[in-house]
Each structure stands twice: as structure tokens, then as C-alpha cells.
Coordinates of C-alpha atoms in Angstrom, one line a residue:
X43 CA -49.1 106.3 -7.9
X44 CA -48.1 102.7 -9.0
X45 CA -50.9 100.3 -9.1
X46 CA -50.7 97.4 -6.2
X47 CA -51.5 93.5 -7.4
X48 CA -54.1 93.3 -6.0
X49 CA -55.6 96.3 -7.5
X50 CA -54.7 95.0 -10.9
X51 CA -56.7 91.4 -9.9
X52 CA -59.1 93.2 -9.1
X53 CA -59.7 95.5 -12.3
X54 CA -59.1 91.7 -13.9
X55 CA -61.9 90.2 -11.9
X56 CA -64.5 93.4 -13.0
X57 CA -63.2 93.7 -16.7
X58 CA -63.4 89.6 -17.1
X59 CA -67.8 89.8 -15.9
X60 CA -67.8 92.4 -18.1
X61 CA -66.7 90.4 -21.1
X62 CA -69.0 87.6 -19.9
X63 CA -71.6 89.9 -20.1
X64 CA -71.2 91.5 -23.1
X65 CA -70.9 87.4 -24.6
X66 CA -74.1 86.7 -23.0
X67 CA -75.8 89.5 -24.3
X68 CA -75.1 88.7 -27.7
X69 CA -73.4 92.5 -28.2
X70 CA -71.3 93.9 -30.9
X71 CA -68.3 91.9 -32.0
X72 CA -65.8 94.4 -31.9
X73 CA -67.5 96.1 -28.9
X74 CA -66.3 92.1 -27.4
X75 CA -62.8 92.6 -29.0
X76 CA -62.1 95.6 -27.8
X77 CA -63.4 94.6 -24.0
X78 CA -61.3 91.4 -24.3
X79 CA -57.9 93.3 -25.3
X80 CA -58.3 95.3 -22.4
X81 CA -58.7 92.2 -20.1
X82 CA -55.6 91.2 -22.0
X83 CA -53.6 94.3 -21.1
X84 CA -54.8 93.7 -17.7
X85 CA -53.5 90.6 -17.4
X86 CA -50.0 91.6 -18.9
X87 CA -49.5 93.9 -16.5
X88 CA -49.0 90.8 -13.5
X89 CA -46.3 89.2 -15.7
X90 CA -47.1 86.2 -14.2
X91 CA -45.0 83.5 -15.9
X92 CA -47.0 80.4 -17.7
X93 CA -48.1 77.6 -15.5
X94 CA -45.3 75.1 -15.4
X95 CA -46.2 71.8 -16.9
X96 CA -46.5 68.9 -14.1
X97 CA -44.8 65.4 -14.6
X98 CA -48.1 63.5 -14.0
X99 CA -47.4 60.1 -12.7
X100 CA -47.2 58.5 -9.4
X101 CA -44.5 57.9 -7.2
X102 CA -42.2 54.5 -8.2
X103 CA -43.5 52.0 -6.4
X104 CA -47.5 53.0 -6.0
X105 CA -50.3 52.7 -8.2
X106 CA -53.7 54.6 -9.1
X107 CA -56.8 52.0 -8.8
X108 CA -59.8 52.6 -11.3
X109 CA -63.4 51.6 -10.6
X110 CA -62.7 47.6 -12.1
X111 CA -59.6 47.8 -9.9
X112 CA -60.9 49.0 -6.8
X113 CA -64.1 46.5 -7.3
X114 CA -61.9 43.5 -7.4
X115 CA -60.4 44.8 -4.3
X116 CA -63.0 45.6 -2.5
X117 CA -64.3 41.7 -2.8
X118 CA -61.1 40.4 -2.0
X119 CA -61.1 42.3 1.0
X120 CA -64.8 41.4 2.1
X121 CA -64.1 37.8 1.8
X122 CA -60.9 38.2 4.1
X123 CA -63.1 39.7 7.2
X124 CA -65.6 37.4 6.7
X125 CA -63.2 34.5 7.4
X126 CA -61.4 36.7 10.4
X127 CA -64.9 37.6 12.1
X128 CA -65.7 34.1 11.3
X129 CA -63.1 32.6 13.2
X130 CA -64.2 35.4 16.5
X131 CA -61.8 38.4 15.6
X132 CA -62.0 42.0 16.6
X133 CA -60.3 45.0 14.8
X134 CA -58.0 47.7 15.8
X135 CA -56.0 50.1 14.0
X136 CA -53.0 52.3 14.9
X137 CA -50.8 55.1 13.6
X138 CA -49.4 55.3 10.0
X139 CA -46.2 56.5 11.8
X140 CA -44.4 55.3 15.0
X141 CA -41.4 56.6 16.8
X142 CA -38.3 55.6 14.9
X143 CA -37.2 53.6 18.7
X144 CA -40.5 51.5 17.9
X145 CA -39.3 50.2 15.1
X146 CA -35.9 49.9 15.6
X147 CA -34.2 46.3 15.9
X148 CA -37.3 44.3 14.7
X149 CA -36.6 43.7 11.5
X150 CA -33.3 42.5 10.9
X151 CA -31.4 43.1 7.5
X152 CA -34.8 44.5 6.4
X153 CA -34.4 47.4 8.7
X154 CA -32.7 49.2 5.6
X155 CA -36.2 49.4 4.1
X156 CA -38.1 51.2 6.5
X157 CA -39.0 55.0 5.8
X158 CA -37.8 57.4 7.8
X159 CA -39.3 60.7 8.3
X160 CA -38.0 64.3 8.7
X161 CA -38.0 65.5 12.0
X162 CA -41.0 67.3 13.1
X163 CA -41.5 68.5 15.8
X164 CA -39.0 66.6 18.1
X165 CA -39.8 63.4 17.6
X166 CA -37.7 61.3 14.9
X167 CA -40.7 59.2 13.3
X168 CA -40.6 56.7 10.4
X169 CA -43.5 55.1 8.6
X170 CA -45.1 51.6 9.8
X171 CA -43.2 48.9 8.2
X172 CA -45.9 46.2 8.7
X173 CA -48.7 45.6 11.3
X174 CA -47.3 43.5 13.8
X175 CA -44.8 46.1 15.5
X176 CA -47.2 48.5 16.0
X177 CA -49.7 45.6 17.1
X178 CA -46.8 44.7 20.2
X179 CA -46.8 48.4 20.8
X180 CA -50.2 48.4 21.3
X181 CA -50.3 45.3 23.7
X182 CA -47.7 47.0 25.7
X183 CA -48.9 50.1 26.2
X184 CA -52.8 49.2 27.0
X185 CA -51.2 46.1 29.2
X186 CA -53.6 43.8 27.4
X187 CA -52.9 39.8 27.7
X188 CA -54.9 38.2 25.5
X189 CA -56.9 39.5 22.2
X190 CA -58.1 38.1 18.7
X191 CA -57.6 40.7 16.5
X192 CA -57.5 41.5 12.6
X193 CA -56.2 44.7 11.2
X194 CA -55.7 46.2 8.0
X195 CA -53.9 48.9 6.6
X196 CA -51.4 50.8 4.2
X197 CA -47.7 49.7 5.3
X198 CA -44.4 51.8 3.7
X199 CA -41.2 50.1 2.7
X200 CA -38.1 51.7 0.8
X201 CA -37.9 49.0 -1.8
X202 CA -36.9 48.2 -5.0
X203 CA -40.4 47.9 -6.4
X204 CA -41.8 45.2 -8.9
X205 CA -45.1 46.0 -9.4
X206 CA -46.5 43.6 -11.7
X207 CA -45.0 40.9 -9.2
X208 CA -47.8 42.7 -6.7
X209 CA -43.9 44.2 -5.2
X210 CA -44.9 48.0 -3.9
X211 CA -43.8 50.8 -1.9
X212 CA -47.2 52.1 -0.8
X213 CA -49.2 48.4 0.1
X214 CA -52.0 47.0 2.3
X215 CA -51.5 44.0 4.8
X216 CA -54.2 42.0 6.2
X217 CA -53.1 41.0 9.5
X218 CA -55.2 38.0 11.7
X219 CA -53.3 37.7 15.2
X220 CA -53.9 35.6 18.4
X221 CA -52.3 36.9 21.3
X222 CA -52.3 35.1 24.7
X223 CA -50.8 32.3 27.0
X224 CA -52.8 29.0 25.3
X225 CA -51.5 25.5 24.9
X226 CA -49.4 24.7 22.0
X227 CA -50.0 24.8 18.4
X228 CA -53.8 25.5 19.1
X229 CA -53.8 28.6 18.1
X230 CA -51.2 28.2 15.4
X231 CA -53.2 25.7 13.8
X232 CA -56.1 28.5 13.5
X233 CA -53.7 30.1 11.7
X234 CA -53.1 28.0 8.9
X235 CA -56.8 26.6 8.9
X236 CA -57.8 30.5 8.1
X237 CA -55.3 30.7 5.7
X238 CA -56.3 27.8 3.3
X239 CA -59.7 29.5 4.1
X240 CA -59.1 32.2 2.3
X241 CA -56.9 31.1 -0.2
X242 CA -59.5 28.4 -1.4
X243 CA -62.1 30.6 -1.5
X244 CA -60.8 33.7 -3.3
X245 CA -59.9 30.6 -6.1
X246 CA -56.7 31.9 -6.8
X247 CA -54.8 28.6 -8.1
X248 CA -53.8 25.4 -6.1
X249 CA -51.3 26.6 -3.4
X250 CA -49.1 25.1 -0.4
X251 CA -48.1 26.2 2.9
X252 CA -45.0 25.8 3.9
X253 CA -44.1 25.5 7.8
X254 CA -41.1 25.4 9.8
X255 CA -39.5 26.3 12.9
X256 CA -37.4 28.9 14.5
X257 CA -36.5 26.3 17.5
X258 CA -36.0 24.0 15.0
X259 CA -33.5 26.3 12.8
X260 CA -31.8 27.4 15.6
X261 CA -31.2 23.9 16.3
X262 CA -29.9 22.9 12.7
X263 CA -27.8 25.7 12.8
X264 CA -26.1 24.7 16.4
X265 CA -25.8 21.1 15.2
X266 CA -24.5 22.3 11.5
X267 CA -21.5 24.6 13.5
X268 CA -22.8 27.8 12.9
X269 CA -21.8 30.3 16.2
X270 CA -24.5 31.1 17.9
X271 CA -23.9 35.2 17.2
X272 CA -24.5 34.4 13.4
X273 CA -28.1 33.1 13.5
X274 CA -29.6 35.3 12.7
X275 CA -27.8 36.6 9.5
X276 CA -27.7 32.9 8.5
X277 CA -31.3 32.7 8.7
X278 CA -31.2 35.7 6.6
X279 CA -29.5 33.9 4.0
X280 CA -31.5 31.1 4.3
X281 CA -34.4 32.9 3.8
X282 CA -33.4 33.4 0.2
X283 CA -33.7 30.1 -1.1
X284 CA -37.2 30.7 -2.0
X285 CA -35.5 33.2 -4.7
X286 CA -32.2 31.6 -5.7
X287 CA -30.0 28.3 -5.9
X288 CA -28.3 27.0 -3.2
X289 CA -25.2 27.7 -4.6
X290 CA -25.5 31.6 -4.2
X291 CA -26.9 31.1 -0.8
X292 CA -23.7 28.6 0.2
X293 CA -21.4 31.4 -1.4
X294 CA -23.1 34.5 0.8
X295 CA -23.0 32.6 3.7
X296 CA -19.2 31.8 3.4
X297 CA -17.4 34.8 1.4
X298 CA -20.3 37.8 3.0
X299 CA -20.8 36.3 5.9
X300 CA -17.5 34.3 7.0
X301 CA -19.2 30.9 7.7
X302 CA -16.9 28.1 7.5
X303 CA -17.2 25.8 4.4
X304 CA -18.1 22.4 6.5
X305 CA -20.8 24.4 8.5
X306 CA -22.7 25.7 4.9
X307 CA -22.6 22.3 3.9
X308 CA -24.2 20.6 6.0
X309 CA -26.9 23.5 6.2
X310 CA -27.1 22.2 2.3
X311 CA -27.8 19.1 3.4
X312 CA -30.9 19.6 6.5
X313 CA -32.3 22.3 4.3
X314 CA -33.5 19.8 1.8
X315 CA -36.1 18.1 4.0
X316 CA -39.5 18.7 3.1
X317 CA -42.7 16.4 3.7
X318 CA -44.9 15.7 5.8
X319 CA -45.1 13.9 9.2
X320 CA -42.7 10.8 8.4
X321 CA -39.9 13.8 7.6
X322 CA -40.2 14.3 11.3
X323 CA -40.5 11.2 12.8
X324 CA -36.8 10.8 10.1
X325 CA -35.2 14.2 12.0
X326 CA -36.4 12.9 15.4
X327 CA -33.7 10.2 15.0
X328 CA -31.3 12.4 13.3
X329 CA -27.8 12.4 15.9
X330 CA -27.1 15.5 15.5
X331 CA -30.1 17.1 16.0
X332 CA -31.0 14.9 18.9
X333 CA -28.3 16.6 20.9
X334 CA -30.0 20.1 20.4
X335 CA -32.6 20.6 23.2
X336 CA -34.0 23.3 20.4
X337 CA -34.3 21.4 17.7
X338 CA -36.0 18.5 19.5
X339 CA -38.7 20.9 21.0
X340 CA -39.6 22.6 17.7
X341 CA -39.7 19.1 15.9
X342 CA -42.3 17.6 18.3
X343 CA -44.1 21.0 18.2
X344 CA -44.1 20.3 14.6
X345 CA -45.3 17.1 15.0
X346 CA -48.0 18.4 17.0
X347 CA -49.5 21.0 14.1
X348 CA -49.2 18.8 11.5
X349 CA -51.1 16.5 13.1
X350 CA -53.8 19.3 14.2
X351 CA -53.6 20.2 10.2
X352 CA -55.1 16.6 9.8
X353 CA -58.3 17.5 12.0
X354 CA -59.1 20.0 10.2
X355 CA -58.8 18.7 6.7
X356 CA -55.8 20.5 5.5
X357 CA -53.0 18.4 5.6
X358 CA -53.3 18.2 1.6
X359 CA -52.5 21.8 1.6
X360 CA -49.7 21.8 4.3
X361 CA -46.2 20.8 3.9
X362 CA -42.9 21.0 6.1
X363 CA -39.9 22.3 4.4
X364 CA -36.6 22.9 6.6
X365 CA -35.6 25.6 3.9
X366 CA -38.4 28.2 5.1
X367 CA -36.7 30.5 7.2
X368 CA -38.7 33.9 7.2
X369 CA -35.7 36.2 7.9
X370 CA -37.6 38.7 10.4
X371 CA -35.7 38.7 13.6
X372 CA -38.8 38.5 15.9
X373 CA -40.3 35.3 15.3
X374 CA -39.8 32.4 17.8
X375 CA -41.4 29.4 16.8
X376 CA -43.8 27.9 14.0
X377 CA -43.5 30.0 10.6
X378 CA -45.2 29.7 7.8
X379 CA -45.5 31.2 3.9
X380 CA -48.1 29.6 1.1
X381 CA -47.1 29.8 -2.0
X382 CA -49.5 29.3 -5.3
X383 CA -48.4 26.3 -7.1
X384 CA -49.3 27.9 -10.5
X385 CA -47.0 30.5 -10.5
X386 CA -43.2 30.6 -10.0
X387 CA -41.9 29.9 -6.5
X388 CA -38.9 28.2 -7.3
X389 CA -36.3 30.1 -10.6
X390 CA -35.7 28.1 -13.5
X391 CA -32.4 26.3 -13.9
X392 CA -30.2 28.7 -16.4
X393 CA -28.6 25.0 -17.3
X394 CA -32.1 23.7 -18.1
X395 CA -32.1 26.2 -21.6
X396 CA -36.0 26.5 -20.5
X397 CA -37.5 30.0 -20.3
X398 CA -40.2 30.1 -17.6
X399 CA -43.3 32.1 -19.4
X400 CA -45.5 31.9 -15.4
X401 CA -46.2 34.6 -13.6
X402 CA -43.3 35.1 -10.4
X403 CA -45.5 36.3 -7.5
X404 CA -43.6 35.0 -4.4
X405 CA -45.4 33.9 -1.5
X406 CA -48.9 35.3 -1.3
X407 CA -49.5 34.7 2.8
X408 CA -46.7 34.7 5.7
X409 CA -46.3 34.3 9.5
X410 CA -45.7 33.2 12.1
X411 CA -45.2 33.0 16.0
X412 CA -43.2 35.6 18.3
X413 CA -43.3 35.3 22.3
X414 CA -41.3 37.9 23.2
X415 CA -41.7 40.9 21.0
X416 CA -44.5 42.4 23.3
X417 CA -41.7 42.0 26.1
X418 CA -39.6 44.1 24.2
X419 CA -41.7 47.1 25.1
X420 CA -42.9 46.4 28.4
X421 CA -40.8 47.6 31.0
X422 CA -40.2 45.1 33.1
X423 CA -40.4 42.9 29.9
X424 CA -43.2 40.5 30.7
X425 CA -44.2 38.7 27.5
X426 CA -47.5 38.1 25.8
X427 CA -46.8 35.1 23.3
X428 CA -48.7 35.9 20.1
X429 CA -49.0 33.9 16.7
X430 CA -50.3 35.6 13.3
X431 CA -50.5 35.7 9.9
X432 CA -50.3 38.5 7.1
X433 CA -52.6 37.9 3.8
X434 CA -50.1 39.1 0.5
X435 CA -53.1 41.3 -0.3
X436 CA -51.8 43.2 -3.5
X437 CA -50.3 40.3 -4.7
X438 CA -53.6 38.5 -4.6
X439 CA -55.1 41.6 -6.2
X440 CA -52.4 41.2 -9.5
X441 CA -53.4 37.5 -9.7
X442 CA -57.1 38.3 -10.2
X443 CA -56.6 41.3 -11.9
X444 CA -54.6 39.3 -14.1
X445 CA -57.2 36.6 -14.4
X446 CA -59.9 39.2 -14.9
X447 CA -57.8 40.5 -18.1
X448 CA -57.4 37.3 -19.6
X449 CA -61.0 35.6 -19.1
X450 CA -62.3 39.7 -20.5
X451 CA -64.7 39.1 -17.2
X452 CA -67.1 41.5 -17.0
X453 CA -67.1 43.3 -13.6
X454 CA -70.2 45.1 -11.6
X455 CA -68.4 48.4 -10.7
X456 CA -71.3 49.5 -8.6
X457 CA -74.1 48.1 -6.5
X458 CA -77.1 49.5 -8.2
X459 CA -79.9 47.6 -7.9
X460 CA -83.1 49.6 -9.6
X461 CA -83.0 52.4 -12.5
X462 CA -85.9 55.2 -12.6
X463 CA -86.8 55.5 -16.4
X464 CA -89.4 57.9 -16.8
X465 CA -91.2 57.0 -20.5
X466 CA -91.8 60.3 -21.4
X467 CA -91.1 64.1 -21.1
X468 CA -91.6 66.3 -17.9
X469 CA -91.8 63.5 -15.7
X470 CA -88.8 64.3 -13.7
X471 CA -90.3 65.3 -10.5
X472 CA -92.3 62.2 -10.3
X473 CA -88.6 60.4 -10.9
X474 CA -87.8 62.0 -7.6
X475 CA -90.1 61.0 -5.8
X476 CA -89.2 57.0 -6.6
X477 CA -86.2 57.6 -6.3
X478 CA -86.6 58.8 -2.3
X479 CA -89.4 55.8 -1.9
X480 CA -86.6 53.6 -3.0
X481 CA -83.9 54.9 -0.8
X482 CA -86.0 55.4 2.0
X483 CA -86.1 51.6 1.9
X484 CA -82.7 50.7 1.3
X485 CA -83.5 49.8 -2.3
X486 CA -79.9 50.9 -4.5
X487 CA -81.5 53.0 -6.4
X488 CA -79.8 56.2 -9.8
X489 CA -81.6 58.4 -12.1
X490 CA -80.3 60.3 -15.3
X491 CA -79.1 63.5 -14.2
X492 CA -81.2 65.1 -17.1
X493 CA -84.6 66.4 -17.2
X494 CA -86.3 64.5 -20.1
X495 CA -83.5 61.9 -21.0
X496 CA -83.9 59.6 -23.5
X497 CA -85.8 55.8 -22.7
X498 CA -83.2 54.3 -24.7
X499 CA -80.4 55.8 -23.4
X500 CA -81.6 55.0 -20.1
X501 CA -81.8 51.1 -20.9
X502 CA -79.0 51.5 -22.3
X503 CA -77.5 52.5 -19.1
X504 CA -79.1 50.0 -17.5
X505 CA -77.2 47.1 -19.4
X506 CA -73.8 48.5 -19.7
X507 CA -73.3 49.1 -16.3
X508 CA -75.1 45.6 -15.1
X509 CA -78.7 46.8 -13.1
X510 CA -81.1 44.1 -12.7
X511 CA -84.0 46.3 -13.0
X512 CA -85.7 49.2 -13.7
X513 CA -88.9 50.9 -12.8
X514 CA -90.5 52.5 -15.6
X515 CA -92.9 55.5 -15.3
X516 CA -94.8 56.9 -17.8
X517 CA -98.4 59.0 -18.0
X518 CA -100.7 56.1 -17.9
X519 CA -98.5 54.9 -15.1
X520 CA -99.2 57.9 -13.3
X521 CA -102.9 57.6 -13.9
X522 CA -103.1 54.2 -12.9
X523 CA -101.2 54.5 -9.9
X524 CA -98.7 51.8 -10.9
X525 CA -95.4 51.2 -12.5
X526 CA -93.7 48.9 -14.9
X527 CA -91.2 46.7 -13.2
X528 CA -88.4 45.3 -15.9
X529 CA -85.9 42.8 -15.9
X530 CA -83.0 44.1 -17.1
X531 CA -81.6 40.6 -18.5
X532 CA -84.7 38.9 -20.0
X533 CA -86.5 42.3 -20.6
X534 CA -89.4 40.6 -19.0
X535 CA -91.7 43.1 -18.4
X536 CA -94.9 43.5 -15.7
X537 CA -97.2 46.4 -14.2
X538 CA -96.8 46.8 -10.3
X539 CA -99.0 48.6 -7.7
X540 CA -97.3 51.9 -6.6
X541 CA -98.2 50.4 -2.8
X542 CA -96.7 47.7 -3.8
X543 CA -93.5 48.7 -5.4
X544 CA -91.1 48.0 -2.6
X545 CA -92.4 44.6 -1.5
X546 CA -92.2 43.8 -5.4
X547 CA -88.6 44.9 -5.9
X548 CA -87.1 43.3 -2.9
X549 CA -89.3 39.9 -4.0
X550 CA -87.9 40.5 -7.5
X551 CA -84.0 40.9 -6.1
X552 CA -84.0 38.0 -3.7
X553 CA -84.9 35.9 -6.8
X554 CA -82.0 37.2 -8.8
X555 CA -79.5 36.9 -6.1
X556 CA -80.6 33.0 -5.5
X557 CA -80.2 32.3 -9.1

């Protein structure tokens, strides 16, 4: 009768702890040999082939994180919530997936990016392609009219990665939205204000935001020529500049797109307006424009933030350009991008013969208004305006990873605050019980994992990986009912009560953190 599989894994599973065994009890050499050929024979008889060797990488367009990583991250991200609680915001969070209708339509040429997924189930899903979709969705659906809200999250897009530009596949947003009927520019100032927030305190590099107007560009557009049908894929092309010349942008617009010559140039002309609050009042008395109901509306609204900007101290860092476009087919009004001024925004001149050596990063925050997305979902299509702004999270994250590199700054990878030493040998059960004091008062507390480790690995330990202190317990500790309390960066040492261990540390820490 032919032996099954799983009768031979079996016999392999008894003859293998019998070989174990034999090892561990030191037996006869050849009595082992002999065992371990027959384990062998065993193991023949499955004929399973050898395991195939993996291609160990990640997909294009994501990225592993290690601890130094994943620190840097992590503070990045706690300084963003603080500045979105700060300014009254709640948090949500949706989906990873929506319905492939959800997404459909919102995104204009970008719509090519988005990640569809097989079906399953009945329901033709793709991945999110950014928060603010799914945001709408959510609106609609819980009929909600007004909310402050942050959310972050992983977004997906099919694109042709560029990772040290921060450029991914796989990437998180940071999201700050106001949604509501408010008067104008109020809450689009917010929006701004929080952005220069953040910017200037993650220390990144001098920036600017650039604003703009969708009223405004619909308006240029009307006054330039352009038919109204091509708007959209004009502001597409528009939205470009920020990565090429003019020139290439004038010749999509009229050989892809079929704009007429006259039209593009005098798009060439408006789109080089960029100041401040005297660039208005100039485009106010522009003829053209004047005639355009649009483009007079989104100038005074304009007007109106820029001068908002002023209240709140951030006019230095704000600047009108009539070249931002944001090509995203569901904004309305303001928009907005900051870019650091540090870093490329602009490509250098091939005629120039100069090689820029910067880092090219792109825009490193972006938003802007859009009334009538939420209506797009309702059912009997009633609006709820809303105005946002999405933090360029990972390509913060390659700046400062970047900075970290070249200033060889050393960063805490974990949040340890005490380290048990015990002084001497078998003193590993009194470790213990420090240990659980400590973290029975919320005291960040690690041991060594052995049972008589040595005291100078242990300081060691202790300075490599950057813990302020250590509590230090040895036999005349023990006797005394006391420990020694060191500073890990002075190596200032000093006996403490056992009673009074936990009052002492937390003294000792608050002391450190306000120096």
C-alpha cells in the first residue's frame, strides 16, 4: 500500500525530534548520521521542489520606512494636528476604496491615474484618489451642512513615480476642510493662515503661497477667446506652467488642443501677473476683463483675502499669480499651492547653459475652494460650499529627511525616558519590579532582556539610543531601600528614596524637557 503525504510528514515530523534528541543528548556520532540520513530519505520521498527565490523589493512607486524615517514622520505629523485641532477641527475617516461612480468625473485629465480594482463581488471599486471626494461623499450621504474637519490617510494614484521628488504611488494627505454657508473669504483665509502655520513651524525653508481664482480664470479665458467647452482642458494646460515654459504650454494648447493662435496669446500675456494687491486694483481696470461678470467677482474676492492675509500677518508669505490654475475640475473659486523658495519651482532655461544642482520638490501644500461638489451627490443636488487644503506630506518628509542626512542629526527613535541597570548579578527580579513601579506611573520605562547583563553595556545602551536617565540598583541599594538616579548626559549621579523614586524622576524629567 503506497504511503499518503501526509503519512510521510508525519514519519518526518517523528524522525526530525528524534534527531533533536539524540543532538541534545550528546549521543554517538554515527548513531546521529545514520538518524539524520533517514530524515533525509524521508524528506526525498515528498519531491518537493526547492523554495523559489523571491524578488525582494517593493512595488515602484512605495517605500519601506525605518525607525529614523518613521520618527521624522511621526513629528511631522504631530505638529500638523496640533495646528488643525488648534484652529477647532474634528477628524473623520472613510474607505480606502469607493465605488468607481464616486469617483468618476472629479478629476479631470487626472482621471487616467486613478486605480481601478477587479471586480469583486458586484461592485466595480477603485482606490481613493485623494481625500476630498470621499469627504463630499460623506457630506452627502450623512446630509451634514456644516463641519471642520481634518483627515488623514494613504491615497493611491497610477503614476509615473519620482520618489526622491517625495512623487509616490502609495502616499498620505493631510487634509484641513471647512464646510458650510459662511461669508466670503473667511474661511478661505483660515486656510492659508494654517498653512503658513505649518509650514513655518516644521522650518522647512522660506516658501510662498500662491493664490488665484477659478472665477477669475474663467473670466481670462472668456475675455482671451477661448469657447467656453474648452475651459477646462485649457486650465489643464495652464496648470503646467509651474513645470515647463510657456512656449510648450502655447504649443499644447494650440496643435493638442485646437486653440486658436490669437486666443493662447493673449492667455500668455494675463498669465504673467503676479503681486500683490496693486496687481488687482491694475486687472480691475483691465477692459477686457471688466466686461466678464466672472472675472470681476473673483478679482474683488481676491481683493478681499489678500487683504484678510494682512490681518493676520501673512501677506509676506502670500502672493497672487494669474498662472496658478490647479487643473482639478472641481474647484470653484480661491486656489492656492505654496511652494518652498529653496528648491526648484520654476526649470532652468536650457539657453541659460546653467545646470540647476536644487532639489525639484513641486508644491509642498495645495487647495482650494469647491461649492458644488457635495451637490454632485445629493439627489436633488443641494450644495454645501466647502474650502480646504491638502498638506504635501511625503514631500515634506524627503525635505527633512534630506536635511536630517546632510546636518548627520542625530534622531531619538524612541521615547524612553528611564533605564533599569541593575549593578550586579541576580538582581533581575528586583529589575522587575521597577520596572512595573515605573509604568504603573506612566514613567517610559526598558530593561535588558538578560538576566545578569553587563553595567556597561547597559550605559552603553543608555547613550546610544538617547535616555536621559537611569535608575541604578545594586545590593546596598537594596539594603538601603534606595536607588541611584543618573543623568545620562552629565553622568551626574545621586541616591533617591525608593518612596520617593517617582516624584524624583518626573522632577528630574520636567527639568530636562525645560532646558
Amino acid at each position: 500500500m503506497e504511503e499518503t503525504r501526509e503519512q510521510i510528514q508525519e514519519q518526518i515530523k517523528h524522525q526530525g525530534e528524534l534527531v533533536r534528541k539524540l543532538k541534545a543528548d550528546k549521543a554517538d556520532k554515527d548513531v546521529i548520521s545514520q538518524e539524520v540520513a533517514k530524515l533525509l530519505e524521508l524528506k526525498a520521498k515528498l519531491g518537493d521542489e526547492p523554495a523559489k527565490k523571491f524578488d525582494l523589493k517593493c512595488p515602484k512607486g512605495t517605500r519601506d520606512y525605518n525607525p529614523i524615517q518613521m520618527a521624522i514622520r511621526e513629528g511631522v505629523f504631530n505638529t500638523i494636528i496640533k495646528c488643525f485641532k488648534r484652529h477647532g477641527a474634528e477628524t473623520i475617516d472613510t474607505p480606502v476604496f469607493e465605488l468607481k461612480a464616486t469617483l468618476t468625473g472629479k478629476y479631470g485629465e487626472d482621471a487616467k491615474l486613478i486605480y481601478d480594482l477587479k471586480d469583486q463581488g458586484g461592485e466595480l471599486l477603485s482606490l481613493r484618489y485623494d481625500l476630498t471626494v470621499p469627504f463630499a461623499r460623506y457630506l452627502a450621504m450623512n446630509k451634514i451642512n456644516a463641519i471642520k474637519r481634518y483627515h488623514i490617510a494613504k491615497v493611491y494614484r497610477r503614476d509615473n513615480p519620482a520618489m526622491t521628488r517625495g512623487r509616490f504611488r502609495e502616499f498620505y494627505q493631510c487634509d484641513f476642510d471647512i464646510a458650510g454657508q459662511y461669508d466670503p473669504m473667511l474661511p478661505d483665509a483660515e486656510c492659508v493662515k494654517i498653512v503658513v502655520e505649518i509650514l513655518s513651524q516644521l522650518e522647512i525653508g522660506d516658501y510662498k503661497i500662491r493664490v488665484n481664482h477659478r472665477k477669475l480664470l474663467d473670466g481670462m479665458f472668456a475675455a482671451c477667446g477661448v469657447p467656453e467647452d474648452k475651459f477646462r482642458t485649457i486650465c489643464s494646460a495652464v496648470d503646467k506652467l509651474d513645470k515647463t515654459f510657456w512656449a510648450d504650454v502655447r504649443a499644447e494648447m494650440i496643435d493638442e488642443k485646437g486653440l486658436d493662435p490669437q486666443a493662447a496669446d493673449k492667455i500668455g500675456f494675463f498669465v504673467k501677473f503676479s503681486g500683490g494687491l496693486d496687481v488687482i486694483e491694475e486687472l480691475l481696470k483691465d477692459a477686457s476683463l471688466a466686461t466678464q461678470k466672472e472675472a470681476v467677482e473673483g478679482l474683488q474676492e481676491m481683493k478681499l483675502l489678500l487683504q484678510y492675509c494682512e490681518m493676520y500677518k501673512i501677506a509676506d508669505k502670500v502672493v497672487f499669480d494669474l498662472s496658478l490654475a490647479r487643473g482639478l475640475d472641481y474647484y470653484t473659486g480661491v486656489i492656492y499651492e505654496a511652494c518652498l523658495q529653496g528648491y526648484t519651482h520654476q526649470p532652468t532655461s536650457p539657453a541659460s547653459g546653467q545646470e540647476e544642482e536644487s532639489v525639484t520638490v513641486g508644491s509642498v501644500a495645495g487647495g482650494g475652494r469647491y461649492d458644488n461638489l457635495v451637490g454632485m451627490f445629493d439627489a436633488k443636488g443641494k450644495k454645501v460650499p466647502c474650502v480646504g487644503v491638502s498638506i504635501g506630506i511625503e514631500r515634506i518628509f524627503a525635505i527633512m529627511e534630506h536635511k536630517a542626512l546632510a546636518t548627520n542629526l542625530k534622531i531619538r527613535t524612541t521615547e524612553t525616558e528611564v533605564y533599569v541597570v541593575s549593578a550586579q548579578k541576580n538582581l533581575v527580579e528586583h529589575r522587575l519590579r521597577l520596572c512595573q513601579e515605573l509604568w504603573d506611573a506612566d514613567i517610559k520605562t526598558e530593561q535588558s532582556y538578560k538576566k545578569n547583563p553587563k553595567p556597561l553595556d547597559q550605559f552603553q545602551y543608555c547613550e546610544s539610543n538617547g535616555i536621559p536617565l537611569s535608575v541604578i540598583i545594586g545590593q546596598s541599594e537594596i539594603e538601603n531601600n534606595e536607588v541611584t538616579l543618573k543623568n545620562t548626559l552629565t553622568r551626574v549621579e545621586r541616591k533617591v528614596s525608593r518612596d520617593a523614586l517617582v516624584q524624583e524622576i518626573k522632577k528630574e524629567l520636567a527639568q530636562l524637557k525645560s532646558q
